[in-house]
PDB file of N, CA and C in Angstrom:
ATOM      1  N   MET T  20      34.139   5.243  11.166  1.00 63.00           N
ATOM      2  CA  MET T  20      33.772   5.954   9.591  1.00 63.00           C
ATOM      3  C   MET T  20      33.486   4.473   9.631  1.00 63.00           C
ATOM      4  N   VAL T  21      32.132   3.721   8.365  1.00 66.00           N
ATOM      5  CA  VAL T  21      31.437   2.942   8.377  1.00 66.00           C
ATOM      6  C   VAL T  21      32.198   1.787   7.214  1.00 66.00           C
ATOM      7  N   ALA T  22      32.498   1.208   7.317  1.00 76.00           N
ATOM      8  CA  ALA T  22      32.362  -0.418   6.319  1.00 76.00           C
ATOM      9  C   ALA T  22      31.905  -0.252   4.799  1.00 76.00           C
ATOM     10  N   PRO T  23      32.273   0.068   3.528  1.00 78.00           N
ATOM     11  CA  PRO T  23      31.417  -0.307   2.697  1.00 78.00           C
ATOM     12  C   PRO T  23      30.644  -1.462   2.386  1.00 78.00           C
ATOM     13  N   HIS T  24      31.077  -2.955   2.607  1.00 77.00           N
ATOM     14  CA  HIS T  24      30.059  -3.846   3.198  1.00 77.00           C
ATOM     15  C   HIS T  24      28.971  -3.578   4.382  1.00 77.00           C
ATOM     16  N   VAL T  25      29.130  -2.678   5.100  1.00 77.00           N
ATOM     17  CA  VAL T  25      28.017  -1.982   6.000  1.00 77.00           C
ATOM     18  C   VAL T  25      26.424  -1.347   5.335  1.00 77.00           C
ATOM     19  N   LEU T  26      27.305   0.008   4.681  1.00 76.00           N
ATOM     20  CA  LEU T  26      26.232   0.504   3.536  1.00 76.00           C
ATOM     21  C   LEU T  26      26.115  -0.110   3.007  1.00 76.00           C
ATOM     22  N   PHE T  27      26.442  -1.180   1.441  1.00 78.00           N
ATOM     23  CA  PHE T  27      25.788  -2.181   1.001  1.00 78.00           C
ATOM     24  C   PHE T  27      24.876  -3.205   1.436  1.00 78.00           C
ATOM     25  N   MET T  28      25.073  -3.481   2.941  1.00 73.00           N
ATOM     26  CA  MET T  28      23.776  -4.585   3.097  1.00 73.00           C
ATOM     27  C   MET T  28      22.972  -3.669   3.526  1.00 73.00           C
ATOM     28  N   PHE T  29      23.281  -1.853   4.002  1.00 76.00           N
ATOM     29  CA  PHE T  29      21.829  -1.309   4.615  1.00 76.00           C
ATOM     30  C   PHE T  29      21.390  -0.654   3.759  1.00 76.00           C
ATOM     31  N   PHE T  30      21.797  -0.756   2.174  1.00 74.00           N
ATOM     32  CA  PHE T  30      20.800  -0.306   1.269  1.00 74.00           C
ATOM     33  C   PHE T  30      20.015  -1.549   0.516  1.00 74.00           C
ATOM     34  N   PHE T  31      21.270  -3.008   0.578  1.00 69.00           N
ATOM     35  CA  PHE T  31      20.375  -3.860   0.308  1.00 69.00           C
ATOM     36  C   PHE T  31      19.131  -4.274   1.019  1.00 69.00           C
ATOM     37  N   ALA T  32      19.354  -3.805   2.366  1.00 67.00           N
ATOM     38  CA  ALA T  32      17.949  -4.172   3.083  1.00 67.00           C
ATOM     39  C   ALA T  32      17.144  -3.593   3.389  1.00 67.00           C
ATOM     40  N   THR T  33      16.987  -1.917   2.669  1.00 69.00           N
ATOM     41  CA  THR T  33      16.286  -1.224   2.888  1.00 69.00           C
ATOM     42  C   THR T  33      15.265  -1.625   1.463  1.00 69.00           C
ATOM     43  N   ARG T  34      16.161  -1.895   0.680  1.00 67.00           N
ATOM     44  CA  ARG T  34      15.343  -2.335  -0.881  1.00 67.00           C
ATOM     45  C   ARG T  34      14.597  -4.052  -0.353  1.00 67.00           C
ATOM     46  N   SER T  35      15.164  -4.862  -0.049  1.00 61.00           N
ATOM     47  CA  SER T  35      14.055  -6.052   0.371  1.00 61.00           C
ATOM     48  C   SER T  35      14.569  -7.088   1.338  1.00 61.00           C
ATOM     49  N   GLN T  36      14.104  -6.667   2.550  1.00 60.00           N
ATOM     50  CA  GLN T  36      14.357  -6.859   4.165  1.00 60.00           C
ATOM     51  C   GLN T  36      14.693  -8.213   3.836  1.00 60.00           C
ATOM     52  N   ARG T  37      13.533  -9.068   3.642  1.00 60.00           N
ATOM     53  CA  ARG T  37      13.588 -10.278   3.289  1.00 60.00           C
ATOM     54  C   ARG T  37      14.287 -11.062   2.869  1.00 60.00           C
ATOM     55  N   THR T  38      15.183 -10.426   1.445  1.00 60.00           N
ATOM     56  CA  THR T  38      15.802 -11.503   0.845  1.00 60.00           C
ATOM     57  C   THR T  38      17.491 -10.821   1.363  1.00 60.00           C
ATOM     58  N   ALA T  39      17.734  -9.567   2.162  1.00 50.00           N
ATOM     59  CA  ALA T  39      18.776  -9.443   2.849  1.00 50.00           C
ATOM     60  C   ALA T  39      19.419 -10.727   3.728  1.00 50.00           C
ATOM     61  N   LEU T  40      18.178 -10.795   4.927  1.00 56.00           N
ATOM     62  CA  LEU T  40      18.203 -11.879   5.469  1.00 56.00           C
ATOM     63  C   LEU T  40      18.018 -13.284   5.291  1.00 56.00           C
ATOM     64  N   ARG T  41      17.584 -13.673   4.380  1.00 61.00           N
ATOM     65  CA  ARG T  41      18.425 -14.821   3.825  1.00 61.00           C
ATOM     66  C   ARG T  41      19.109 -14.618   2.949  1.00 61.00           C
ATOM     67  N   HIS T  42      19.789 -14.041   2.644  1.00 70.00           N
ATOM     68  CA  HIS T  42      20.965 -13.895   1.873  1.00 70.00           C
ATOM     69  C   HIS T  42      22.564 -14.337   2.662  1.00 70.00           C
ATOM     70  N   PRO T  43      23.106 -15.983   2.395  1.00 77.00           N
ATOM     71  CA  PRO T  43      24.129 -16.179   3.044  1.00 77.00           C
ATOM     72  C   PRO T  43      25.556 -15.322   3.057  1.00 77.00           C
ATOM     73  N   ILE T  44      25.520 -14.673   1.964  1.00 76.00           N
ATOM     74  CA  ILE T  44      26.772 -13.363   2.265  1.00 76.00           C
ATOM     75  C   ILE T  44      26.159 -12.240   3.183  1.00 76.00           C
ATOM     76  N   LEU T  45      25.313 -11.754   2.730  1.00 73.00           N
ATOM     77  CA  LEU T  45      24.923 -10.698   3.866  1.00 73.00           C
ATOM     78  C   LEU T  45      25.032 -11.167   5.613  1.00 73.00           C
ATOM     79  N   ARG T  46      24.173 -12.301   5.589  1.00 76.00           N
ATOM     80  CA  ARG T  46      24.136 -12.937   6.925  1.00 76.00           C
ATOM     81  C   ARG T  46      25.456 -12.864   7.508  1.00 76.00           C
ATOM     82  N   ALA T  47      26.440 -13.769   6.534  1.00 81.00           N
ATOM     83  CA  ALA T  47      27.626 -13.696   7.173  1.00 81.00           C
ATOM     84  C   ALA T  47      28.529 -12.273   7.805  1.00 81.00           C
ATOM     85  N   LEU T  48      28.074 -11.188   7.039  1.00 80.00           N
ATOM     86  CA  LEU T  48      28.851 -10.586   7.306  1.00 80.00           C
ATOM     87  C   LEU T  48      28.252  -9.749   8.238  1.00 80.00           C
ATOM     88  N   ARG T  49      26.653  -9.759   8.643  1.00 79.00           N
ATOM     89  CA  ARG T  49      26.355  -9.598   9.964  1.00 79.00           C
ATOM     90  C   ARG T  49      27.054 -10.285  11.032  1.00 79.00           C
ATOM     91  N   LEU T  50      27.175 -11.391  10.751  1.00 79.00           N
ATOM     92  CA  LEU T  50      27.861 -11.847  12.246  1.00 79.00           C
ATOM     93  C   LEU T  50      29.851 -10.972  12.056  1.00 79.00           C
ATOM     94  N   VAL T  51      29.635 -11.213  11.055  1.00 79.00           N
ATOM     95  CA  VAL T  51      31.565 -10.526  11.513  1.00 79.00           C
ATOM     96  C   VAL T  51      31.331  -8.984  12.269  1.00 79.00           C
ATOM     97  N   ASP T  52      30.020  -8.244  11.854  1.00 79.00           N
ATOM     98  CA  ASP T  52      29.774  -6.617  12.496  1.00 79.00           C
ATOM     99  C   ASP T  52      29.706  -7.326  14.011  1.00 79.00           C
ATOM    100  N   ALA T  53      28.885  -8.301  14.253  1.00 75.00           N
ATOM    101  CA  ALA T  53      28.969  -8.604  15.661  1.00 75.00           C
ATOM    102  C   ALA T  53      29.673  -8.809  16.491  1.00 75.00           C
ATOM    103  N   ASP T  54      30.561  -9.426  15.989  1.00 77.00           N
ATOM    104  CA  ASP T  54      32.155 -10.009  16.574  1.00 77.00           C
ATOM    105  C   ASP T  54      32.592  -8.321  16.395  1.00 77.00           C
ATOM    106  N   LEU T  55      33.271  -7.391  15.424  1.00 76.00           N
ATOM    107  CA  LEU T  55      34.140  -6.304  15.364  1.00 76.00           C
ATOM    108  C   LEU T  55      33.202  -5.404  16.439  1.00 76.00           C
ATOM    109  N   ALA T  56      31.999  -5.440  16.463  1.00 68.00           N
ATOM    110  CA  ALA T  56      31.188  -4.263  17.586  1.00 68.00           C
ATOM    111  C   ALA T  56      31.254  -5.108  18.788  1.00 68.00           C
ATOM    112  N   ILE T  57      31.934  -6.011  19.441  1.00 57.00           N
ATOM    113  CA  ILE T  57      32.169  -6.544  20.381  1.00 57.00           C
ATOM    114  C   ILE T  57      33.617  -6.310  20.765  1.00 57.00           C
TER     115      ILE T  57
END
């Protein structure tokens, strides 16, 4: 099962890839996902 913030991040990234990459909160969530993936 995928976490809700992952779905939101994916949806947001598809709408505006550059904005998603620059967004500090989304970048933080990406770091958290990386830790959870390990």
